[in-house]
Short mmCIF file of C-alpha atoms in Angstrom, two decimals:
data_model
loop_
_atom_site.label_atom_id
_atom_site.label_comp_id
_atom_site.label_asym_id
_atom_site.label_seq_id
_atom_site.Cartn_x
_atom_site.Cartn_y
_atom_site.Cartn_z
CA MET A 24 9.22 10.27 -26.75
CA THR A 25 12.63 9.31 -28.01
CA SER A 26 14.19 8.84 -24.63
CA GLU A 27 12.48 6.10 -22.65
CA GLN A 28 14.19 6.14 -19.30
CA GLU A 29 13.24 2.86 -17.83
CA GLN A 30 13.59 2.76 -14.09
CA GLN A 31 13.26 -0.86 -13.26
CA SER A 32 14.06 -1.87 -9.74
CA ILE A 33 13.95 -5.35 -8.28
CA ARG A 34 11.07 -5.56 -5.81
CA CYS A 35 11.10 -8.16 -3.06
CA LEU A 36 8.68 -9.13 -0.35
CA VAL A 37 10.41 -10.57 2.69
CA ALA A 38 7.75 -12.56 4.48
CA LYS A 39 7.36 -14.25 7.84
CA VAL A 40 4.54 -16.72 7.86
CA GLY A 41 2.87 -18.72 10.62
CA LEU A 42 3.73 -18.90 14.28
CA ASP A 43 7.47 -18.55 13.93
CA GLY A 44 8.48 -15.50 15.92
CA HIS A 45 12.14 -15.18 15.02
CA ASP A 46 12.67 -12.42 12.51
CA ARG A 47 16.27 -11.42 12.98
CA GLY A 48 17.24 -13.25 9.79
CA ALA A 49 14.41 -11.58 7.89
CA HIS A 50 15.59 -8.17 9.10
CA VAL A 51 19.16 -8.89 8.05
CA ILE A 52 18.02 -9.99 4.60
CA ALA A 53 15.72 -6.98 4.22
CA ARG A 54 18.54 -4.63 5.08
CA ALA A 55 21.00 -6.41 2.79
CA PHE A 56 18.52 -6.33 -0.10
CA ARG A 57 17.98 -2.64 0.48
CA ASP A 58 21.73 -2.04 0.38
CA ALA A 59 21.87 -4.01 -2.85
CA GLY A 60 19.49 -1.46 -4.33
CA PHE A 61 16.32 -3.56 -4.19
CA GLU A 62 12.97 -2.31 -3.01
CA VAL A 63 12.02 -4.41 -0.05
CA ILE A 64 8.65 -4.79 1.53
CA TYR A 65 8.70 -6.54 4.88
CA SER A 66 5.54 -8.33 5.92
CA GLY A 67 5.98 -8.32 9.68
CA LEU A 68 5.59 -11.34 11.92
CA HIS A 69 2.84 -13.96 12.20
CA LYS A 70 1.24 -13.59 8.81
CA ALA A 71 -1.27 -16.01 7.39
CA PRO A 72 -0.60 -17.41 3.90
CA ASP A 73 -3.55 -15.34 2.58
CA GLU A 74 -1.97 -12.15 3.79
CA ILE A 75 1.30 -12.97 2.09
CA VAL A 76 -0.56 -13.74 -1.13
CA GLN A 77 -2.45 -10.45 -0.94
CA ALA A 78 0.76 -8.48 -0.44
CA THR A 79 2.58 -10.33 -3.21
CA VAL A 80 -0.22 -9.74 -5.70
CA GLN A 81 -0.83 -6.08 -4.84
CA GLU A 82 2.80 -5.09 -4.61
CA ASP A 83 3.64 -6.97 -7.80
CA VAL A 84 6.99 -8.09 -6.41
CA ASP A 85 9.53 -9.92 -8.54
CA VAL A 86 10.71 -12.00 -5.64
CA LEU A 87 8.91 -13.43 -2.64
CA GLY A 88 11.34 -14.54 0.05
CA ILE A 89 9.72 -16.62 2.75
CA SER A 90 11.71 -16.97 5.94
CA ILE A 91 10.57 -19.88 8.02
CA LEU A 92 12.12 -21.50 11.05
CA SER A 93 9.13 -23.20 12.63
CA GLY A 94 9.20 -26.36 10.54
CA ALA A 95 5.74 -25.71 9.13
CA HIS A 96 7.05 -25.08 5.62
CA ASN A 97 5.40 -28.16 4.15
CA THR A 98 1.94 -26.89 5.00
CA LEU A 99 2.38 -23.13 4.70
CA VAL A 100 4.42 -22.80 1.51
CA PRO A 101 2.00 -24.82 -0.67
CA LYS A 102 -0.87 -22.64 0.58
CA ILE A 103 0.98 -19.55 -0.58
CA MET A 104 1.77 -21.13 -3.94
CA ASP A 105 -1.89 -22.02 -4.48
CA GLY A 106 -2.95 -18.49 -3.58
CA LEU A 107 -0.50 -16.99 -6.06
CA GLU A 108 -1.82 -19.33 -8.73
CA GLU A 109 -5.36 -18.15 -8.03
CA TYR A 110 -4.41 -14.54 -8.82
CA ASP A 111 -2.27 -15.43 -11.85
CA ALA A 112 0.81 -14.32 -9.97
CA LEU A 113 2.67 -17.62 -9.65
CA GLU A 114 4.13 -17.61 -13.11
CA ASP A 115 6.14 -14.42 -12.81
CA THR A 116 6.98 -14.32 -9.12
CA MET A 117 10.15 -16.05 -8.03
CA VAL A 118 9.63 -17.71 -4.66
CA LEU A 119 12.60 -18.32 -2.36
CA VAL A 120 12.55 -20.06 0.98
CA GLY A 121 15.09 -19.40 3.70
CA GLY A 122 15.47 -20.97 7.10
CA VAL A 123 15.81 -24.36 8.66
CA ILE A 124 14.62 -26.79 6.01
CA PRO A 125 15.61 -30.47 6.22
CA ASP A 126 17.28 -31.78 3.09
CA GLU A 127 14.51 -34.26 2.40
CA ASP A 128 11.97 -31.42 2.24
CA LYS A 129 13.94 -29.29 -0.17
CA ASP A 130 13.03 -31.30 -3.25
CA GLN A 131 9.41 -31.27 -2.30
CA LEU A 132 9.43 -27.47 -2.03
CA LYS A 133 11.13 -27.23 -5.40
CA ASP A 134 8.44 -29.45 -6.86
CA GLU A 135 5.92 -26.96 -5.53
CA GLY A 136 7.63 -24.29 -7.58
CA VAL A 137 10.09 -22.76 -5.10
CA ALA A 138 13.11 -21.52 -7.07
CA ALA A 139 15.70 -22.03 -4.34
CA VAL A 140 16.02 -22.97 -0.71
CA PHE A 141 18.66 -21.21 1.36
CA GLY A 142 19.63 -23.01 4.53
CA PRO A 143 21.66 -21.83 7.50
CA GLY A 144 25.12 -20.65 6.54
CA THR A 145 24.16 -19.32 3.13
CA SER A 146 26.05 -16.10 2.53
CA ILE A 147 24.06 -12.95 1.88
CA GLU A 148 26.10 -12.25 -1.25
CA GLU A 149 25.08 -15.60 -2.65
CA THR A 150 21.41 -14.82 -2.07
CA ILE A 151 21.67 -11.38 -3.66
CA GLU A 152 23.55 -12.80 -6.61
CA PHE A 153 20.87 -15.45 -7.08
CA VAL A 154 18.13 -12.81 -7.06
CA ARG A 155 19.98 -10.60 -9.53
CA GLU A 156 20.53 -13.46 -11.92
CA ASN A 157 17.18 -15.13 -11.64
CA ALA A 158 14.62 -12.40 -11.00
CA PRO A 159 11.94 -12.91 -13.62
CA GLU A 160 12.19 -10.96 -16.86
CA ARG A 161 9.00 -9.09 -17.52
CA MET B 4 -0.94 0.41 -27.69
CA ASN B 5 0.21 -3.15 -28.23
CA ALA B 6 -1.99 -6.19 -27.71
CA ALA B 7 -0.54 -7.03 -24.30
CA ASP B 8 -1.25 -3.55 -22.96
CA GLU B 9 -4.76 -3.61 -24.38
CA GLN B 10 -5.35 -6.87 -22.56
CA LEU B 11 -3.91 -5.33 -19.41
CA LEU B 12 -6.24 -2.34 -19.68
CA GLU B 13 -9.20 -4.60 -20.28
CA ASP B 14 -8.34 -6.75 -17.24
CA LEU B 15 -7.85 -3.67 -15.08
CA LEU B 16 -11.22 -2.26 -16.05
CA ALA B 17 -12.74 -5.68 -15.40
CA GLY B 18 -11.47 -5.48 -11.83
CA LYS B 19 -8.59 -7.93 -11.86
CA HIS B 20 -6.20 -7.10 -9.04
CA ARG B 21 -3.19 -8.51 -10.79
CA ALA B 22 -3.80 -6.18 -13.74
CA LEU B 23 -3.96 -3.17 -11.45
CA ALA B 24 -0.75 -4.26 -9.74
CA ARG B 25 0.99 -4.76 -13.06
CA THR B 26 -0.20 -1.42 -14.43
CA ILE B 27 1.24 0.39 -11.43
CA SER B 28 4.54 -1.45 -11.95
CA LYS B 29 4.63 -0.31 -15.55
CA ILE B 30 4.03 3.24 -14.37
CA GLU B 31 6.78 3.00 -11.77
CA ASN B 32 9.23 1.43 -14.18
CA ARG B 33 8.31 3.82 -16.97
CA SER B 34 8.21 0.72 -19.15
CA SER B 35 7.88 1.32 -22.84
CA GLY B 36 4.30 2.06 -23.73
CA TYR B 37 3.24 3.08 -20.23
CA ARG B 38 2.23 6.52 -21.39
CA ASP B 39 -0.28 5.21 -23.88
CA LEU B 40 -1.71 3.04 -21.16
CA VAL B 41 -2.09 5.91 -18.69
CA SER B 42 -3.49 8.05 -21.46
CA GLU B 43 -6.24 5.45 -21.97
CA LEU B 44 -6.97 5.39 -18.24
CA TYR B 45 -8.02 9.03 -18.13
CA ALA B 46 -11.32 8.26 -19.86
CA HIS B 47 -12.29 6.05 -16.91
CA THR B 48 -11.30 8.32 -14.04
CA GLY B 49 -12.89 11.06 -12.02
CA ASP B 50 -15.06 9.15 -9.58
CA ALA B 51 -12.62 8.54 -6.76
CA ASP B 52 -12.21 10.74 -3.75
CA VAL B 53 -8.47 11.29 -3.24
CA ILE B 54 -7.15 11.91 0.27
CA GLY B 55 -3.55 12.81 1.11
CA ILE B 56 -2.10 12.04 4.52
CA THR B 57 1.25 13.39 5.57
CA GLY B 58 3.21 14.13 8.71
CA SER B 59 6.58 13.50 10.26
CA PRO B 60 7.97 9.97 10.70
CA GLY B 61 6.37 8.28 13.69
CA ALA B 62 3.29 10.50 13.67
CA GLY B 63 1.13 7.42 13.22
CA LYS B 64 0.13 7.85 9.57
CA SER B 65 0.03 4.17 8.63
CA THR B 66 -2.00 3.22 11.67
CA LEU B 67 -4.49 5.98 10.98
CA VAL B 68 -4.69 5.04 7.30
CA ASP B 69 -5.39 1.47 8.34
CA LYS B 70 -8.28 2.53 10.58
CA LEU B 71 -9.56 4.92 7.93
CA ALA B 72 -9.57 2.16 5.32
CA GLU B 73 -11.38 -0.12 7.74
CA ALA B 74 -14.06 2.50 8.40
CA TYR B 75 -14.60 3.14 4.70
CA ARG B 76 -14.89 -0.58 4.08
CA GLU B 77 -17.56 -0.84 6.77
CA ARG B 78 -19.49 1.76 4.81
CA GLY B 79 -19.24 -0.45 1.76
CA GLU B 80 -16.67 1.60 -0.09
CA THR B 81 -13.56 0.18 -1.75
CA VAL B 82 -10.18 1.65 -0.90
CA GLY B 83 -6.84 2.08 -2.60
CA VAL B 84 -3.78 3.08 -0.60
CA ILE B 85 -0.50 4.35 -2.01
CA ALA B 86 2.16 4.35 0.69
CA ILE B 87 5.33 6.21 -0.15
CA ASP B 88 8.65 5.71 1.59
CA PRO B 89 11.99 7.26 0.83
CA SER B 90 14.68 5.38 -1.04
CA SER B 91 18.39 5.40 -0.37
CA PRO B 92 20.20 8.16 -2.22
CA PHE B 93 23.22 5.87 -2.46
CA THR B 94 21.91 2.54 -3.65
CA GLY B 95 18.39 3.41 -4.69
CA GLY B 96 17.23 0.61 -2.42
CA ALA B 97 14.36 1.00 0.01
CA VAL B 98 12.55 -0.75 2.79
CA LEU B 99 8.87 -0.05 2.34
CA GLY B 100 7.45 -0.59 5.77
CA ASP B 101 4.01 1.00 5.85
CA ARG B 102 2.15 -2.05 4.77
CA ILE B 103 3.07 -3.79 8.00
CA ARG B 104 0.65 -1.60 9.94
CA MET B 105 -2.24 -2.19 7.58
CA ALA B 106 -3.48 -5.04 9.73
CA SER B 107 -7.18 -4.33 10.15
CA THR B 108 -7.98 -4.87 6.51
CA VAL B 109 -5.70 -7.74 5.78
CA GLY B 110 -7.17 -10.50 3.65
CA ASP B 111 -9.65 -8.01 2.19
CA MET B 112 -8.65 -7.58 -1.44
CA ASP B 113 -10.92 -4.56 -1.75
CA VAL B 114 -8.29 -2.65 0.16
CA PHE B 115 -5.49 -2.44 -2.35
CA VAL B 116 -2.25 -1.29 -0.73
CA ARG B 117 0.67 -0.40 -2.89
CA SER B 118 4.08 0.70 -1.59
CA MET B 119 6.14 3.06 -3.70
CA SER B 120 9.60 4.49 -3.26
CA ALA B 121 11.15 7.68 -4.53
CA ARG B 122 12.80 5.81 -7.36
CA GLY B 123 12.80 8.57 -9.92
CA THR B 124 14.21 12.02 -10.00
CA LEU B 125 12.99 15.46 -10.93
CA GLY B 126 9.34 15.24 -10.05
CA GLY B 127 9.27 11.63 -11.21
CA LEU B 128 7.70 10.39 -8.02
CA SER B 129 4.83 12.83 -8.06
CA THR B 130 4.11 11.96 -11.69
CA ALA B 131 4.22 8.25 -10.91
CA THR B 132 1.98 8.77 -7.88
CA ALA B 133 -0.54 10.79 -9.88
CA ASP B 134 -0.56 8.09 -12.55
CA ALA B 135 -0.98 5.32 -9.98
CA VAL B 136 -3.95 7.24 -8.57
CA LYS B 137 -5.41 7.28 -12.09
CA ALA B 138 -4.99 3.51 -12.31
CA MET B 139 -6.79 2.95 -8.99
CA ASP B 140 -9.51 5.41 -9.96
CA ALA B 141 -10.09 3.67 -13.29
CA PHE B 142 -10.11 0.33 -11.48
CA GLY B 143 -13.08 1.64 -9.53
CA LYS B 144 -11.76 2.47 -6.07
CA ASP B 145 -14.09 4.84 -4.21
CA LYS B 146 -11.47 6.26 -1.86
CA ILE B 147 -7.79 6.59 -2.66
CA ILE B 148 -5.42 7.45 0.17
CA ILE B 149 -1.90 8.69 -0.49
CA GLU B 150 0.37 8.40 2.50
CA THR B 151 3.80 9.98 2.63
CA VAL B 152 6.34 11.29 5.07
CA GLY B 153 6.18 15.05 5.03
CA ALA B 154 9.86 15.76 4.94
CA GLY B 155 10.33 18.04 1.98
CA GLN B 156 9.06 19.71 -1.14
CA ASN B 157 8.76 16.45 -3.01
CA GLU B 158 6.19 15.19 -0.52
CA ILE B 159 4.26 18.41 -0.73
CA ASP B 160 4.01 17.91 -4.48
CA ILE B 161 2.75 14.40 -3.91
CA VAL B 162 0.02 15.21 -1.46
CA ARG B 163 -1.15 17.95 -3.79
CA THR B 164 -2.32 15.11 -5.99
CA ALA B 165 -5.08 14.74 -3.39
CA ASP B 166 -8.37 16.62 -3.15
CA SER B 167 -8.18 16.83 0.64
CA VAL B 168 -4.94 16.86 2.60
CA ALA B 169 -4.67 15.85 6.23
CA VAL B 170 -1.50 16.72 8.14
CA LEU B 171 -0.71 14.68 11.24
CA VAL B 172 0.91 16.53 14.08
CA PRO B 173 2.07 14.45 17.02
CA PRO B 174 1.96 16.00 20.48
CA GLY B 175 5.06 17.86 21.52
CA SER B 176 6.31 18.46 18.02
CA GLY B 177 7.86 21.77 18.78
CA ASP B 178 7.00 25.21 20.04
CA SER B 179 4.84 27.81 18.40
CA VAL B 180 7.66 29.01 16.19
CA GLN B 181 7.57 25.65 14.41
CA THR B 182 3.98 26.27 13.48
CA LEU B 183 4.97 29.59 11.92
CA LYS B 184 7.51 28.03 9.60
CA ALA B 185 6.63 27.39 6.02
CA GLY B 186 6.02 23.87 4.88
CA ILE B 187 3.58 21.09 5.33
CA LEU B 188 1.36 22.88 7.82
CA GLU B 189 0.35 25.27 5.08
CA ILE B 190 -1.08 22.56 2.89
CA ALA B 191 -3.43 21.11 5.49
CA ASP B 192 -7.16 21.00 4.87
CA VAL B 193 -7.56 19.05 8.09
CA PHE B 194 -5.16 18.85 11.03
CA VAL B 195 -4.96 15.64 12.98
CA VAL B 196 -3.35 15.60 16.39
CA ASN B 197 -2.73 11.89 16.63
CA LYS B 198 -1.66 10.14 19.85
CA ALA B 199 -4.00 12.56 21.56
CA ASP B 200 -3.82 10.52 24.74
CA ARG B 201 -0.21 11.54 25.24
CA PRO B 202 0.90 14.42 27.40
CA GLY B 203 1.28 17.66 25.50
CA ALA B 204 -1.58 16.98 23.10
CA ASP B 205 -3.67 19.83 24.46
CA ARG B 206 -0.85 22.24 24.00
CA THR B 207 -0.26 21.10 20.44
CA VAL B 208 -3.96 21.59 19.65
CA GLN B 209 -3.78 25.04 21.22
CA GLU B 210 -0.74 26.01 19.16
CA LEU B 211 -2.34 24.84 15.96
CA ARG B 212 -5.48 26.77 16.80
CA GLU B 213 -3.47 29.94 17.37
CA MET B 214 -1.69 29.42 14.09
CA ILE B 215 -4.97 29.01 12.23
CA GLU B 216 -6.45 32.09 13.88
CA LEU B 217 -3.38 34.11 12.97
CA GLY B 218 -3.81 33.02 9.40
CA GLU B 219 -7.44 33.95 9.09
CA GLY B 220 -8.05 36.89 6.85
CA THR B 221 -4.55 36.78 5.47
CA GLY B 222 -4.99 33.81 3.24
CA PHE B 223 -2.68 31.59 5.17
CA GLY B 224 -4.29 28.75 7.01
CA GLY B 225 -7.42 29.44 5.06
CA GLY B 226 -7.48 25.93 3.70
CA ALA B 227 -5.89 26.96 0.48
CA GLY B 228 -2.40 28.36 0.87
CA HIS B 229 -1.62 25.84 -1.82
CA HIS B 230 -0.42 28.05 -4.53
CA GLY B 231 1.74 30.67 -2.99
CA ALA B 232 2.37 33.95 -4.64
CA ASP B 233 1.64 32.87 -8.21
CA ALA B 234 -1.99 32.38 -7.37
CA MET B 235 -2.27 36.13 -7.20
CA ASP B 236 -1.93 36.66 -10.90
CA THR B 237 -4.38 34.06 -12.14
CA ASP B 238 -7.24 35.20 -14.32
CA ALA B 239 -9.62 37.57 -12.66
CA ASP B 240 -12.59 35.38 -13.48
CA ALA B 241 -11.06 32.32 -11.90
CA THR B 242 -12.63 31.14 -8.68
CA ASP B 243 -11.13 32.81 -5.69
CA VAL B 244 -9.24 29.91 -4.20
CA ASP B 245 -6.94 31.81 -1.94
CA GLY B 246 -7.32 34.72 0.30
CA ALA B 247 -9.93 35.95 2.69
CA GLY B 248 -12.82 35.03 0.43
CA ASP B 249 -12.09 31.40 1.14
CA GLY B 250 -14.57 29.91 3.54
CA TRP B 251 -12.62 26.93 4.77
CA THR B 252 -10.89 26.89 8.12
CA PRO B 253 -8.99 23.67 8.68
CA PRO B 254 -10.49 21.79 11.60
CA ILE B 255 -8.30 20.14 14.20
CA VAL B 256 -9.22 16.55 14.90
CA GLU B 257 -7.82 14.58 17.82
CA THR B 258 -7.27 10.89 17.29
CA VAL B 259 -5.74 7.88 18.96
CA ALA B 260 -5.23 5.80 15.85
CA THR B 261 -4.13 2.65 17.66
CA GLU B 262 -7.51 2.56 19.42
CA GLY B 263 -9.52 3.89 16.51
CA ASP B 264 -10.60 6.88 18.62
CA GLY B 265 -11.59 9.95 16.66
CA VAL B 266 -11.55 8.18 13.30
CA GLU B 267 -15.26 8.83 12.69
CA THR B 268 -14.75 12.53 13.46
CA PHE B 269 -11.83 12.54 11.07
CA ILE B 270 -13.94 10.96 8.33
CA ASP B 271 -16.64 13.56 8.92
CA ALA B 272 -14.08 16.36 8.65
CA LEU B 273 -12.84 14.93 5.34
CA GLY B 274 -16.44 14.60 4.16
CA ASP B 275 -17.18 18.21 5.10
CA HIS B 276 -14.14 19.35 3.21
CA ARG B 277 -15.20 17.37 0.17
CA THR B 278 -18.67 18.93 0.28
CA TYR B 279 -17.13 22.35 0.67
CA LEU B 280 -14.85 21.76 -2.33
CA GLU B 281 -17.76 20.69 -4.50
CA GLU B 282 -20.18 23.42 -3.49
CA SER B 283 -17.71 26.26 -3.71
CA GLY B 284 -16.44 25.24 -7.12
CA ILE B 285 -12.95 24.91 -5.71
CA LEU B 286 -12.80 21.24 -6.60
CA ALA B 287 -13.02 22.12 -10.28
CA GLU B 288 -10.40 24.80 -9.84
CA ARG B 289 -8.04 22.48 -7.98
CA THR B 290 -8.51 19.74 -10.53
CA ARG B 291 -7.67 22.19 -13.27
CA GLN B 292 -4.55 23.35 -11.46
CA ARG B 293 -3.51 19.77 -10.92
CA TYR B 294 -3.82 18.95 -14.58
CA ALA B 295 -1.89 22.09 -15.42
CA GLU B 296 0.85 20.87 -13.12
CA GLU B 297 0.76 17.41 -14.69
CA ILE B 298 1.16 18.89 -18.16
CA ARG B 299 4.07 21.01 -16.99
CA THR B 300 5.77 18.10 -15.23
CA LEU B 301 5.44 15.86 -18.28
CA LEU B 302 6.88 18.55 -20.51
CA ARG B 303 9.72 19.15 -18.09
CA GLU B 304 10.54 15.46 -17.93
CA ASP B 305 10.48 15.12 -21.69
CA VAL B 306 12.62 18.14 -22.34
CA HIS B 307 15.00 17.00 -19.64
CA ALA B 308 15.27 13.57 -21.23
CA MET B 309 15.88 15.07 -24.66
CA LEU B 310 18.66 17.24 -23.30
CA GLU B 311 20.20 14.29 -21.48
CA ASP B 312 20.30 12.45 -24.81
CA GLU B 313 21.87 15.49 -26.38
CA LEU B 314 24.51 15.62 -23.64
CA GLU B 315 25.25 11.93 -24.20
CA ARG B 316 25.73 12.58 -27.89
CA ALA B 317 28.11 15.41 -27.09
CA GLY B 318 30.21 12.97 -25.11
CA GLY B 319 28.65 13.31 -21.68
CA VAL B 320 28.50 16.03 -19.12
CA ASP B 321 31.89 15.18 -17.59
CA GLY B 322 33.94 16.74 -20.38
CA LEU B 323 31.95 19.93 -20.18
CA ALA B 324 32.29 20.03 -16.41
CA GLU B 325 36.04 19.57 -16.76
CA ALA B 326 36.17 22.49 -19.19
CA VAL B 327 34.40 24.63 -16.60
CA ARG B 328 36.86 23.47 -13.94
CA ARG B 329 39.77 24.52 -16.14
CA GLY B 330 38.19 27.93 -16.51
CA GLU B 331 37.67 27.63 -20.26
CA THR B 332 33.96 28.19 -20.14
CA ASP B 333 31.12 28.42 -17.63
CA PRO B 334 27.83 26.57 -17.02
CA TYR B 335 25.71 29.45 -18.26
CA GLU B 336 27.50 29.54 -21.59
CA ILE B 337 27.14 25.79 -22.02
CA ALA B 338 23.43 25.80 -21.14
CA GLY B 339 22.87 28.68 -23.53
CA GLY B 340 24.73 26.91 -26.30
CA ALA B 341 22.71 23.74 -25.82
CA LEU B 342 19.38 25.52 -25.78
CA ASP B 343 19.84 28.06 -28.57
CA PRO B 344 19.00 25.62 -31.37
CA VAL B 345 15.92 24.47 -29.42
CA GLU B 346 14.77 28.05 -29.12
CA THR B 347 15.30 28.63 -32.84
CA CYS B 348 13.25 25.54 -33.65
CA LEU B 349 10.44 26.58 -31.33
CA ASP B 350 10.28 30.04 -32.90
CA GLU B 351 9.65 28.45 -36.26
CA LEU B 352 7.12 25.99 -34.96
CA GLU B 353 3.41 26.44 -35.47
CA TYR B 354 1.28 25.71 -32.45
CA GLU B 355 -1.44 23.65 -34.06
CA SER B 356 -0.83 20.68 -31.84
CA LEU B 357 -1.50 22.70 -28.71
CA GLU B 358 -4.92 23.95 -29.72
CA LEU B 359 -7.84 23.02 -27.54
CA PRO B 360 -9.98 20.20 -28.83
CA SER B 361 -13.15 21.54 -30.42
CA GLU B 362 -16.46 20.81 -28.75
#
């Protein structure tokens, strides 16, 4: 066929992990991503790291955005990263973390492979721009 | 096929989940080379049982699919789910929210759930869905469930990719006139009145029953109804899929998906339908019709793409539209002008490439 009409669309999983029950931010992000033309899959509340890994692998998302306000990021995020590694999905999935993350933990998350950490006050436009510019090329 | 795609195919056939996920992405994106990949998949398909589930938003499809997947897993069967949600006509964006209700089987990789949106145009979604089903089938899934909101013709095309179609009807979804209207009710092989514990469920069951009885002997509601008027002029020796000769009357199953009530009955009804399809020879007929539709859709897409390219070369459709607005020409004349050379070419063409492969 001469005309290959590629129909790429940025796919994102917006995930809530652990006991944190506040998902207003996740809803706002999901909606904003949708309006930016992304395909958004929302995980729902209280997910275990395994569940997030399963969804990320099966849905083959470009971006995994983890929203976390409970302070458990140092235990939960590495578990997700290890799970992605196990299914060969770490390399081409961009992982973002949003929520209340103390400055001293940010570097540690980045060492784990998190591409960016968005704290309170980050504008939605900035997040969308970051995703557009940095979503993995496949 | 390039080396990367060959590796992908090999990994998929070896049962690697990531490879299945990536293959479906390639199908959705229509990435270069995806057609060769899908073409290779066909040799490994044909074993899966494909079930379509549709119904209005809020009918409880995802919850029922979740329970269905769980029940199949308990029987030792692997399950693939394709959940389709609409995308925004303005931005193309979508929130794919069906996965959220797939809670019973979470952490079980042998339930492979994939969310898709109506990204494409012109039958693109049904082609992509059919191809994704092929990928799951080749991967080795025993049951493949396609779940979609039954809002329009597009969805009807999608669920036709399935061997058995279940239509969910929530209680109180309208009076008996609604059940007379054309649309998704006609494509049901099994009716499910979900949320059967709610008031009005009995009445809904009654209305569906009346509708089915009305349809008996006239072809409608006879389990087929799938092909409309064109089915009338198929070859005389083809299996009688439509009409009074058809022995399938869609059963009505009552479920409360949130509790798992009625799921076993539903599975039995699907199983009965499957047996019926196999024994009557209708499965073969339906499969043939589906492939015919796939061939047509592919051809339509290709021709459409070629003409789009041609329009681009002619400077885009806007100039032509402006000429119509100014009254200098009309759409029919333009379409004719664009297609005449194609017709001339086709007349001169020999049809060797379309011959059936020899035994």
